[in-house]
PDB file of C-alpha atoms in Angstrom:
ATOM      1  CA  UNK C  12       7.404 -33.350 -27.272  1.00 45.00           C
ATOM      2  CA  UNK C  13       7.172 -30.303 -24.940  1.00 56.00           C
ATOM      3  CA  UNK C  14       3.665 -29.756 -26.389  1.00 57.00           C
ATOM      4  CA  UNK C  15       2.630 -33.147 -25.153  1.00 59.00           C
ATOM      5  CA  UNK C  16       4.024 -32.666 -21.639  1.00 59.00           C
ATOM      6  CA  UNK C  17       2.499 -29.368 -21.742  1.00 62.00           C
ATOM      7  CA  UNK C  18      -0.799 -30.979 -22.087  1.00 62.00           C
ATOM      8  CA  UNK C  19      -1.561 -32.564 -18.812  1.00 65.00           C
ATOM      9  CA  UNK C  20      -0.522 -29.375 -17.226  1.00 59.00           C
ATOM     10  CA  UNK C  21      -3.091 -27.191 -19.112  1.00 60.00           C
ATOM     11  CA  UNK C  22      -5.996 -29.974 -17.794  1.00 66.00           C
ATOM     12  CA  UNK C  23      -5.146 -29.882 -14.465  1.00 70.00           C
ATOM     13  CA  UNK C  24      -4.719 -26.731 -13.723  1.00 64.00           C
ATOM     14  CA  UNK C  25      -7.764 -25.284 -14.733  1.00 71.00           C
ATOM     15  CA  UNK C  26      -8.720 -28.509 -12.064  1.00 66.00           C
ATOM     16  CA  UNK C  27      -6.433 -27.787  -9.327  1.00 65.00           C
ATOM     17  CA  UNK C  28      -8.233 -24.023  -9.558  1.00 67.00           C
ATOM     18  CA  UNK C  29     -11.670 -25.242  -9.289  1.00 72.00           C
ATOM     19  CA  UNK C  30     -10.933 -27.506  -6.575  1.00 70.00           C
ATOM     20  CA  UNK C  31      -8.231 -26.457  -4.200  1.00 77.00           C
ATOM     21  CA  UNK C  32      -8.699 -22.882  -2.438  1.00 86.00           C
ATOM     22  CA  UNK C  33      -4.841 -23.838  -1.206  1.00 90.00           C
ATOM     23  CA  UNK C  34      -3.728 -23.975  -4.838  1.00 85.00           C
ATOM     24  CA  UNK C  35      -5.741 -20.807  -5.726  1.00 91.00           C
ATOM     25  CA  UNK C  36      -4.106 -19.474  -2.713  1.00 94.00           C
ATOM     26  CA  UNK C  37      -0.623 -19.898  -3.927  1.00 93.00           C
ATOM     27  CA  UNK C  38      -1.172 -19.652  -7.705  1.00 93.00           C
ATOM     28  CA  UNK C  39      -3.079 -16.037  -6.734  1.00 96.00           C
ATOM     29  CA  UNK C  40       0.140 -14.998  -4.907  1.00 95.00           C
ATOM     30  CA  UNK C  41       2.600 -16.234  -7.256  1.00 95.00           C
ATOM     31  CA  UNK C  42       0.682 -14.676  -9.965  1.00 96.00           C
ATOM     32  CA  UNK C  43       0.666 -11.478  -8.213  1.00 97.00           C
ATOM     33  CA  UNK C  44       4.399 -10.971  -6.958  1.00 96.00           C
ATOM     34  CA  UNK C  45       5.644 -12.284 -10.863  1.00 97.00           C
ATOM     35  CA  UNK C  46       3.222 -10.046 -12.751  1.00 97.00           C
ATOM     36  CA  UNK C  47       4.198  -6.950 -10.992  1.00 98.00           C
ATOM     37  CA  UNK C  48       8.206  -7.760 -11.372  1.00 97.00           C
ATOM     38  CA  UNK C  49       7.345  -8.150 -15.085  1.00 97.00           C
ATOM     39  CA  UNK C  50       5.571  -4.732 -15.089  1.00 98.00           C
ATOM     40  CA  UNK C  51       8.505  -2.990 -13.489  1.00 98.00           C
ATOM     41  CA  UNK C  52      10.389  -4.235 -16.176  1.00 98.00           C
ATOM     42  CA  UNK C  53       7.930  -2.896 -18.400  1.00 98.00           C
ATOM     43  CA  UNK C  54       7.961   0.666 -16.860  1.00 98.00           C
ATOM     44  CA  UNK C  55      11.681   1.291 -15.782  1.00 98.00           C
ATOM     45  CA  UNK C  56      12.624   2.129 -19.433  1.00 97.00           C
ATOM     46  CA  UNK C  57       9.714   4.499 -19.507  1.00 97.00           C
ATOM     47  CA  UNK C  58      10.306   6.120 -16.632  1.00 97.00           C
ATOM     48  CA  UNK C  59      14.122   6.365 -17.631  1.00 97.00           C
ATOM     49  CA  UNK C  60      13.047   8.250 -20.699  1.00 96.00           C
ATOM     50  CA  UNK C  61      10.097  10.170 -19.059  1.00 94.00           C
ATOM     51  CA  UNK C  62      12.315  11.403 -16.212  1.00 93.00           C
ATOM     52  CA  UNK C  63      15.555  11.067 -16.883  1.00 93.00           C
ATOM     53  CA  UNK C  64      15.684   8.751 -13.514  1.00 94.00           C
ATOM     54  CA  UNK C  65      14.402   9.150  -9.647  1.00 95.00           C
ATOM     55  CA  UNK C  66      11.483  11.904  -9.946  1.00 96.00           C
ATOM     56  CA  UNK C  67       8.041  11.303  -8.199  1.00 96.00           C
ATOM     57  CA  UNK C  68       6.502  11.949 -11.267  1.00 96.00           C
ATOM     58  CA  UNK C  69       7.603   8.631 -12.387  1.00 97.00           C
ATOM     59  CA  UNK C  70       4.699   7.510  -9.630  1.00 97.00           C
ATOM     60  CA  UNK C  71       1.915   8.797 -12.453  1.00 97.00           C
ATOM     61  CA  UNK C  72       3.550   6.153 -14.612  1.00 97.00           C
ATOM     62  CA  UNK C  73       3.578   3.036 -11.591  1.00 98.00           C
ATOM     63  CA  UNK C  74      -0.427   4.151 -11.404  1.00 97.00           C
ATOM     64  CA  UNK C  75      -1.219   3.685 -14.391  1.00 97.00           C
ATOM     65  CA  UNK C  76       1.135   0.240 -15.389  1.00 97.00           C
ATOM     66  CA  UNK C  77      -0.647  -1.187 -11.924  1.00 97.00           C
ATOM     67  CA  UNK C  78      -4.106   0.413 -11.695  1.00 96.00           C
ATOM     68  CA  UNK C  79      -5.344  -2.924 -13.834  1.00 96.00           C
ATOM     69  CA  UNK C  80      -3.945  -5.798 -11.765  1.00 97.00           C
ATOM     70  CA  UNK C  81      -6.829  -5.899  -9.495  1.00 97.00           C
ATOM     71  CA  UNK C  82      -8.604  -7.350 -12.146  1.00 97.00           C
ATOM     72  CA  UNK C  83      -6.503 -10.233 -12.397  1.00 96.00           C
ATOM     73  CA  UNK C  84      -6.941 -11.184  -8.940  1.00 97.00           C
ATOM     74  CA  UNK C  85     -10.959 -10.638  -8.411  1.00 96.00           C
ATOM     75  CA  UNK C  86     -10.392  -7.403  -6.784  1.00 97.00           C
ATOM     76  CA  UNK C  87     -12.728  -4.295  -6.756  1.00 96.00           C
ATOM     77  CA  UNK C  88     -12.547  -1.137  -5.137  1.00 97.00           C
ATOM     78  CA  UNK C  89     -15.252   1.239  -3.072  1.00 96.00           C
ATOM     79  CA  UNK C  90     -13.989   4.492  -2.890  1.00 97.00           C
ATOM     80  CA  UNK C  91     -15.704   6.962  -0.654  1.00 96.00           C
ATOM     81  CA  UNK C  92     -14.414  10.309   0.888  1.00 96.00           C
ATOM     82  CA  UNK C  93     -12.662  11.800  -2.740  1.00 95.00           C
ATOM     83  CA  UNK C  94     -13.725  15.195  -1.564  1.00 95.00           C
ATOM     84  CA  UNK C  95     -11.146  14.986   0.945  1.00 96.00           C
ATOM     85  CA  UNK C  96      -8.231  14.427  -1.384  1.00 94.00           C
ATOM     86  CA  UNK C  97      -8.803  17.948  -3.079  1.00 90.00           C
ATOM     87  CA  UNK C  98      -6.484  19.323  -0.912  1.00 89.00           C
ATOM     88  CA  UNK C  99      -4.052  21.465  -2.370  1.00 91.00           C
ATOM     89  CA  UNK C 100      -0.182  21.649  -1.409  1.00 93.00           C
ATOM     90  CA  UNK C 101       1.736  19.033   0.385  1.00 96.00           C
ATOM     91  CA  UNK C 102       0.244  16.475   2.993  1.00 97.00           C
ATOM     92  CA  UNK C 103       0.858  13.525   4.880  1.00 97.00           C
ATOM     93  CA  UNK C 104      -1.878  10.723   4.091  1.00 98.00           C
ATOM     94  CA  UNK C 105      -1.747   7.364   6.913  1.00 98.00           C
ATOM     95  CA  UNK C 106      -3.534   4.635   6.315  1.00 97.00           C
ATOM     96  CA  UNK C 107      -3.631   0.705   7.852  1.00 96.00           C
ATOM     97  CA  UNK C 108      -1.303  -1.900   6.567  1.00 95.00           C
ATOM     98  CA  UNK C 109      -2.619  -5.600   6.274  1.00 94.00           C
ATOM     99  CA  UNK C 110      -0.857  -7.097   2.872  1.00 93.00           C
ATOM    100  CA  UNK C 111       1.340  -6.406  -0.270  1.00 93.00           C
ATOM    101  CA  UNK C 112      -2.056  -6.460  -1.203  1.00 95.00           C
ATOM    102  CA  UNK C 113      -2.431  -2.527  -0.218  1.00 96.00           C
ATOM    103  CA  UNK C 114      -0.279  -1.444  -3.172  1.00 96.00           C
ATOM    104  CA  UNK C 115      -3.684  -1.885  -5.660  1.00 97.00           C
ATOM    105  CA  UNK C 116      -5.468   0.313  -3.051  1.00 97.00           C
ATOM    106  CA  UNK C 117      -2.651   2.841  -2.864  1.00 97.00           C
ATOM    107  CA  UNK C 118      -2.324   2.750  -6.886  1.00 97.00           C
ATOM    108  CA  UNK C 119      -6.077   3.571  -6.570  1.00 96.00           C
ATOM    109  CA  UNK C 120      -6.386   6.813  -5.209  1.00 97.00           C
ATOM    110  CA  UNK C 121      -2.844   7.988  -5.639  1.00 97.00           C
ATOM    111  CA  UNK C 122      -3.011  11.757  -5.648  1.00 96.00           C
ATOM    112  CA  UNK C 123      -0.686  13.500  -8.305  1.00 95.00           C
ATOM    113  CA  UNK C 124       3.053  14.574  -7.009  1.00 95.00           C
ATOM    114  CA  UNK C 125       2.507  11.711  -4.202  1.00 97.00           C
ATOM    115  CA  UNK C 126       5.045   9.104  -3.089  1.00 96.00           C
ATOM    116  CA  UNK C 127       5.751   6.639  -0.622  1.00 95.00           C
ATOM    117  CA  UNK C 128       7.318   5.988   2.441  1.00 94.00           C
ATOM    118  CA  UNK C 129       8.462   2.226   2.803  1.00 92.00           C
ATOM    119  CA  UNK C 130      11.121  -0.024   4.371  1.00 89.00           C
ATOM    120  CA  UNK C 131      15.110  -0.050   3.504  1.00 90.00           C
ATOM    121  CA  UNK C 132      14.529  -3.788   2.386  1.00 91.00           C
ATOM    122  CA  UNK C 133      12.209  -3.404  -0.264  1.00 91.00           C
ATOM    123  CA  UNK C 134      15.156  -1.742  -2.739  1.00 91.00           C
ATOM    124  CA  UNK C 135      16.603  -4.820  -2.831  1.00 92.00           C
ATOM    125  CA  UNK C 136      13.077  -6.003  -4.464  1.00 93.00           C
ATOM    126  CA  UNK C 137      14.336  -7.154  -8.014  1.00 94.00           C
ATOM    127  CA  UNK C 138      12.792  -4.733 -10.784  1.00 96.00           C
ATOM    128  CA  UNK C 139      10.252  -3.973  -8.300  1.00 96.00           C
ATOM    129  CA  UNK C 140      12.859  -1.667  -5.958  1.00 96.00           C
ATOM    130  CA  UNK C 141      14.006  -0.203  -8.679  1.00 97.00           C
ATOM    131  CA  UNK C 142      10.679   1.213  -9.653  1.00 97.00           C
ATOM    132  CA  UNK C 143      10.091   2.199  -6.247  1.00 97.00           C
ATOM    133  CA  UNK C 144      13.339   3.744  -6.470  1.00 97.00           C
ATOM    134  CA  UNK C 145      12.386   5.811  -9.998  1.00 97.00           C
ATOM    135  CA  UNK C 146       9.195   6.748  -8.187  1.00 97.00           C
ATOM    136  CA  UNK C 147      10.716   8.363  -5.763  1.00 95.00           C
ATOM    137  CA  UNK C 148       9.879   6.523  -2.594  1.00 95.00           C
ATOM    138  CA  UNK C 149      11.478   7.280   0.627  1.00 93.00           C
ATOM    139  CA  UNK C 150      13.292   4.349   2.277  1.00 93.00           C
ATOM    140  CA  UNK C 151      13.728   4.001   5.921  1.00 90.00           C
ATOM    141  CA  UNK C 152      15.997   1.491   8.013  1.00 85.00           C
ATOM    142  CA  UNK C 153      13.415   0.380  10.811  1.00 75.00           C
ATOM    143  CA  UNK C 154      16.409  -0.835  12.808  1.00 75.00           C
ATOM    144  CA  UNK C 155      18.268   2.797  12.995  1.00 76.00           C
ATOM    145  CA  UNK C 156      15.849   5.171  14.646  1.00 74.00           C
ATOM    146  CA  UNK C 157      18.427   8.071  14.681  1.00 73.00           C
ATOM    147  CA  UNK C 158      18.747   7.141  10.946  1.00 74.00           C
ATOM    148  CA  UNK C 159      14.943   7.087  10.479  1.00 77.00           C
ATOM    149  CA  UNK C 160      14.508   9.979  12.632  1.00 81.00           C
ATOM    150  CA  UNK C 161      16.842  12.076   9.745  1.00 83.00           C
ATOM    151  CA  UNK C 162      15.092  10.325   6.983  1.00 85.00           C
ATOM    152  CA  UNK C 163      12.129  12.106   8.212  1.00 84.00           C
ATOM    153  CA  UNK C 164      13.681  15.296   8.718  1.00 86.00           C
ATOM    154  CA  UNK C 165      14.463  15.502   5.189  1.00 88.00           C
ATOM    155  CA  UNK C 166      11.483  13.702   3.665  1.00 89.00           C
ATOM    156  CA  UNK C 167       9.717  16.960   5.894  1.00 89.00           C
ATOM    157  CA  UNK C 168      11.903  19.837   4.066  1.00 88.00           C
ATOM    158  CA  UNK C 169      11.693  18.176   0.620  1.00 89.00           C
ATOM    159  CA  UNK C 170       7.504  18.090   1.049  1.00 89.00           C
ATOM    160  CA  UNK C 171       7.754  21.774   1.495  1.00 88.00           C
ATOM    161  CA  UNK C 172      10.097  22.479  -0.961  1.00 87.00           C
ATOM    162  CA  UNK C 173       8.756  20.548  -3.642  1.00 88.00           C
ATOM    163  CA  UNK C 174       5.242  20.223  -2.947  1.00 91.00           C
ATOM    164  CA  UNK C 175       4.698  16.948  -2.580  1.00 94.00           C
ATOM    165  CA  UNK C 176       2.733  14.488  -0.675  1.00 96.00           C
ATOM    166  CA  UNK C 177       4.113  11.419   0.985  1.00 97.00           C
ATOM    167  CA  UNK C 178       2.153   8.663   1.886  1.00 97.00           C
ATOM    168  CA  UNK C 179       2.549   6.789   5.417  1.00 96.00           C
ATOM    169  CA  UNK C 180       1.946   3.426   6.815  1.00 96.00           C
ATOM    170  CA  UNK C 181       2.019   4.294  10.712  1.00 95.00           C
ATOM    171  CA  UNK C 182       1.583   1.036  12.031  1.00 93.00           C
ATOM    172  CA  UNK C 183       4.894  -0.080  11.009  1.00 87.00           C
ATOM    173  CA  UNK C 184       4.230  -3.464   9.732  1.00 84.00           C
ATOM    174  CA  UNK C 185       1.652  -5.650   8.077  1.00 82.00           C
ATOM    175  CA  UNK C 186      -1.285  -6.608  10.094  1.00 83.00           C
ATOM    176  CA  UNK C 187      -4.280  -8.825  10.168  1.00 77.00           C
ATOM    177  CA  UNK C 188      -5.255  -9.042  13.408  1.00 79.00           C
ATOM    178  CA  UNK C 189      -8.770  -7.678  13.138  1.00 76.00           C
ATOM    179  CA  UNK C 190      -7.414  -4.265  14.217  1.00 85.00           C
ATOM    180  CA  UNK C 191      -5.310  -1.903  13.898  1.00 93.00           C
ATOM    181  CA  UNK C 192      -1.860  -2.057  15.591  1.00 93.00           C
ATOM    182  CA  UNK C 193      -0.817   1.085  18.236  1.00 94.00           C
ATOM    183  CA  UNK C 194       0.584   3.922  15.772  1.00 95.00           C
ATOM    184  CA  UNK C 195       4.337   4.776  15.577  1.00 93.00           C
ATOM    185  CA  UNK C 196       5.188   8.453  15.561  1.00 93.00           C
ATOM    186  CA  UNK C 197       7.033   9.400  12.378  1.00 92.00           C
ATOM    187  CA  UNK C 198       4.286  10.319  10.363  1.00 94.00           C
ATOM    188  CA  UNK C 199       3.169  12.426  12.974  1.00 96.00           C
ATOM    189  CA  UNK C 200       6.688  14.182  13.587  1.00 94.00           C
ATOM    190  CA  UNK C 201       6.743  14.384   9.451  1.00 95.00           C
ATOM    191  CA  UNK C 202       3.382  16.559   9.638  1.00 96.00           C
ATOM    192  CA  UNK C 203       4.484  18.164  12.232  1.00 96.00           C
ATOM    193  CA  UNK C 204       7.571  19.709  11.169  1.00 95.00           C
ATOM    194  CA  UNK C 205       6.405  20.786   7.839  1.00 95.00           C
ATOM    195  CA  UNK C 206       3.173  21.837   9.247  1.00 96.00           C
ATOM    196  CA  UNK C 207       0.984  20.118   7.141  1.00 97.00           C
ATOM    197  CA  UNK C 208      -2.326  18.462   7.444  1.00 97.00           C
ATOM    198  CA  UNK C 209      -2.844  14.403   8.050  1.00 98.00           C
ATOM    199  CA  UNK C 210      -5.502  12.649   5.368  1.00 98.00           C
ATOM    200  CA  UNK C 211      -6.409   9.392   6.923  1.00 98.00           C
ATOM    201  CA  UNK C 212      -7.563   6.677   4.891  1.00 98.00           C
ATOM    202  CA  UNK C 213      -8.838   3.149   5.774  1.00 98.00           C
ATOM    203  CA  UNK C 214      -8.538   0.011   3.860  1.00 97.00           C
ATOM    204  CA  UNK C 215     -11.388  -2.378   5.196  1.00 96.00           C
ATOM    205  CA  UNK C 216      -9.909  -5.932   6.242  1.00 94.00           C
ATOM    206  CA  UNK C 217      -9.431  -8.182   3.837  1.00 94.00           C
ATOM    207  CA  UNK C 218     -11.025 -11.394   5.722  1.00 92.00           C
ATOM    208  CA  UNK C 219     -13.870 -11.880   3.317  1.00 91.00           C
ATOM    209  CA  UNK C 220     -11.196 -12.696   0.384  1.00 94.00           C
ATOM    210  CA  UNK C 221      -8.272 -12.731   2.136  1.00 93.00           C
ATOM    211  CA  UNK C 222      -7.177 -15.403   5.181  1.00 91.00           C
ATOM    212  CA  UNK C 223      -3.433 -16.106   4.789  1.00 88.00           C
ATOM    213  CA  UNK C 224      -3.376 -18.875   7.791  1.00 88.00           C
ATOM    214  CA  UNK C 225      -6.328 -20.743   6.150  1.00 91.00           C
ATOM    215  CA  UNK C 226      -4.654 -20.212   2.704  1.00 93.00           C
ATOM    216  CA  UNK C 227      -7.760 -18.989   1.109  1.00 93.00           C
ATOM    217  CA  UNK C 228      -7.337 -15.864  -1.674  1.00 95.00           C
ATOM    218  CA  UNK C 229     -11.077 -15.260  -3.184  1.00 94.00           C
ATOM    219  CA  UNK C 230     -12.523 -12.632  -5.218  1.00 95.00           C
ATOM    220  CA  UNK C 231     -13.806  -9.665  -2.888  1.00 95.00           C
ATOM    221  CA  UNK C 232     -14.354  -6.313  -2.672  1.00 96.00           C
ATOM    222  CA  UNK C 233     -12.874  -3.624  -0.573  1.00 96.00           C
ATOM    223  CA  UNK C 234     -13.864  -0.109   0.793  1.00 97.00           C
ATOM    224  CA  UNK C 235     -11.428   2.875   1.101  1.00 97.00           C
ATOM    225  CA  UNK C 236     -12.634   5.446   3.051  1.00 97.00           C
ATOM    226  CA  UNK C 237     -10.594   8.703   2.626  1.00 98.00           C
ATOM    227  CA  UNK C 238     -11.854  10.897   6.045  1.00 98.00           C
ATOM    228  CA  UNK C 239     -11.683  14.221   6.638  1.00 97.00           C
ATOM    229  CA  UNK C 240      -8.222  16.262   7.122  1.00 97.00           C
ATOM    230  CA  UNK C 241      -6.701  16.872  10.338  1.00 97.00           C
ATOM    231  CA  UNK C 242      -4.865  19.776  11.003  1.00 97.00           C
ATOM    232  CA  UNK C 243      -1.137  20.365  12.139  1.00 97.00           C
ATOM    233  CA  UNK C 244      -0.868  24.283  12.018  1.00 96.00           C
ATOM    234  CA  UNK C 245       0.630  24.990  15.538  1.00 96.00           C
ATOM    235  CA  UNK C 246       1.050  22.282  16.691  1.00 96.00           C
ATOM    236  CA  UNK C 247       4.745  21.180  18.232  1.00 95.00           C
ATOM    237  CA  UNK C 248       6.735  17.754  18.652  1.00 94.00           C
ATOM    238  CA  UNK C 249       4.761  17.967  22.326  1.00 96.00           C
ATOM    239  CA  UNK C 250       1.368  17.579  20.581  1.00 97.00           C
ATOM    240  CA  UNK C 251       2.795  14.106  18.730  1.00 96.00           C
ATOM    241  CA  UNK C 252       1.484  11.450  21.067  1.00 96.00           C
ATOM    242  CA  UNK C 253      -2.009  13.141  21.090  1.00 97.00           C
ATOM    243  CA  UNK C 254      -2.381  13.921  17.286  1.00 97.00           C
ATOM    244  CA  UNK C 255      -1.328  10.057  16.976  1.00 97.00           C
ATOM    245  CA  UNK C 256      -4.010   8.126  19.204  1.00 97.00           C
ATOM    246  CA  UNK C 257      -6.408  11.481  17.806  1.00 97.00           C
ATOM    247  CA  UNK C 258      -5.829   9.893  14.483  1.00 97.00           C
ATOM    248  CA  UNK C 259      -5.466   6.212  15.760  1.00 97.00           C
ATOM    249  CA  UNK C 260      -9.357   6.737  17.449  1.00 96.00           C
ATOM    250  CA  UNK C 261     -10.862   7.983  14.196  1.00 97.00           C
ATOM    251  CA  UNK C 262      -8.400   5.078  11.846  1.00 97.00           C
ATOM    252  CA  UNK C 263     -10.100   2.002  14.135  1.00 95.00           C
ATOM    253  CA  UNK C 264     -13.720   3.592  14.104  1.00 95.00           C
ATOM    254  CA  UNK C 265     -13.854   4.101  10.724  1.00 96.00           C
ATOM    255  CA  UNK C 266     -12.058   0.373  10.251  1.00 96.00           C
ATOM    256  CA  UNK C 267     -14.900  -1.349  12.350  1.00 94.00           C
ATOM    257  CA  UNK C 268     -17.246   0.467  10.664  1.00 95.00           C
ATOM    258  CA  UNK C 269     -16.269  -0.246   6.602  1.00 95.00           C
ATOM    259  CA  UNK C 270     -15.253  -3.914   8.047  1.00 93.00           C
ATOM    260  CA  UNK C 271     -18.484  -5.230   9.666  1.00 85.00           C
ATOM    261  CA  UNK C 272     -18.834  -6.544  12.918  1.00 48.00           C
ATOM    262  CA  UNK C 273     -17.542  -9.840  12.066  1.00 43.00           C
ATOM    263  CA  UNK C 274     -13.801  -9.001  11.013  1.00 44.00           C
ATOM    264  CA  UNK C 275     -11.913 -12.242  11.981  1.00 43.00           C
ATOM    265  CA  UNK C 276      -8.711 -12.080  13.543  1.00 41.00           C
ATOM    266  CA  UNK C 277      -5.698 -13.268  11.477  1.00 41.00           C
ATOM    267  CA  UNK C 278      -2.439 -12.388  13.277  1.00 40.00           C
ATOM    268  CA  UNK C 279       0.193 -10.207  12.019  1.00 40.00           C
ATOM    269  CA  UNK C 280       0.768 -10.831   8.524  1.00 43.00           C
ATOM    270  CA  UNK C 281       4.188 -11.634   6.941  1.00 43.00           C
ATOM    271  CA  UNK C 282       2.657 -11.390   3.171  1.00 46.00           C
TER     272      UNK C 282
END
């Protein structure tokens, strides 16, 4: 009996795919949230044995369990700029923020001994925060800026101390606006204090694939531009506001440039 009820599902959802960009849409982002909880599953137990528990070496394990899912969703990459990566020693890299969607970039050019910076919320993710967790990613409470303010403090001694890299989303929030939203200034305190360079990197927008108000989620194909390394040698918590719109100028240049002139404006994105 459950193979006959099973049935009419298999027929129309190969129809409901064809047909509805709304379905695909939902089905895509379903898909996409369930398939990476199942692969946390999947790699906690690994990383457990690998590690022994929270190590950022765990991340070389995340990379690898992920670096496939694009696949899945119709997804390909255009990597430029890999020069710029060979950068020995710790660094801060910043880069634009428009979906969940960003994780497959991230998991794309992930340097070795490189973790992430993210929001308090996502440990509460299911299997998902706890492989953030193993990887060693930093988590912040946006509400508490003395609290964030330490976070960063630390997150700056431990890049020194263990030579590692930290990666930074400096607008603060997902966005699909057509832009890039004005940058906040932790990353650039982080750099700061431990005196290490800034590797920006670009996502272009996602509007030829990706429109979450029109519910649309096609196949596309996305550029990451990894630009040159900016320098923090010297510099003191007085040079912050300038280093940030510095970087913020050459971020939206290089955005406009690897999006087209037609990038469509999509409001701030919750997804």
């Amino acid at each position: 009996m459950d193979a006959v009820w099973m049935l009419p599902v298999l027929l129309v959802l190969p129809l409901l795919l064809w047909t509805s960009s709304t379905f695909v849409f939902y089905f895509k982002k379903c898909f996409y949230v369930a398939y990476m909880m199942l692969l946390a599953v999947i790699s906690i137990p690994i990383c457990i044995l690998k590690s022994g528990g929270r190590d950022i070496e765990n991340m070389r394990v995340i990379r690898f369990m992920v670096h496939h899912v694009k696949y899945f969703l119709g997804l390909r990459y255009q990597v430029s700029g890999w020069e710029h990566l060979q950068t020995d020693g710790p660094y801060v890299i910043i880069s634009n923020h428009q979906s969940s969607l960003d994780v497959l970039g991230v998991m794309e050019i992930l340097p070795d001994r490189c973790t992430m910076i993210a929001k308090k919320e996502l440990i509460w993710a299911g299997t998902v925060g706890m492989i953030c967790w193993l990887g060693g990613i930093v988590f912040i409470n946006r509400q508490k800026t003395s609290d964030a303010k330490n976070v960063m403090s630390d997150a700056a001694k431990t890049m020194l101390a263990d030579k590692i890299r930290l990666w930074v989303f400096p607008e603060g929030t997902r966005n699909q606006n057509g832009g890039l939203l004005p940058f906040k200034k932790g990353a650039f305190h982080l750099a700061i204090q431990a005196q290490v360079p800034i590797i920006p990197i670009v996502f272009s927008s996602y509007s030829n694939f990706y429109l979450r108000k029109e519910k649309e989620f096609k196949s596309g194909s996305i550029t990451l531009k990894i630009l040159p390394k900016i320098e923090t040698k010297g510099l003191t918590a007085d040079d912050v506001t300038t280093l940030s719109e510095q970087s913020f100028g050459i971020m939206r240049s290089a955005f406009l440039e690897i999006s087209g002139q037609t990038v469509q404006s999509n409001g701030p994105s919750t997804h």
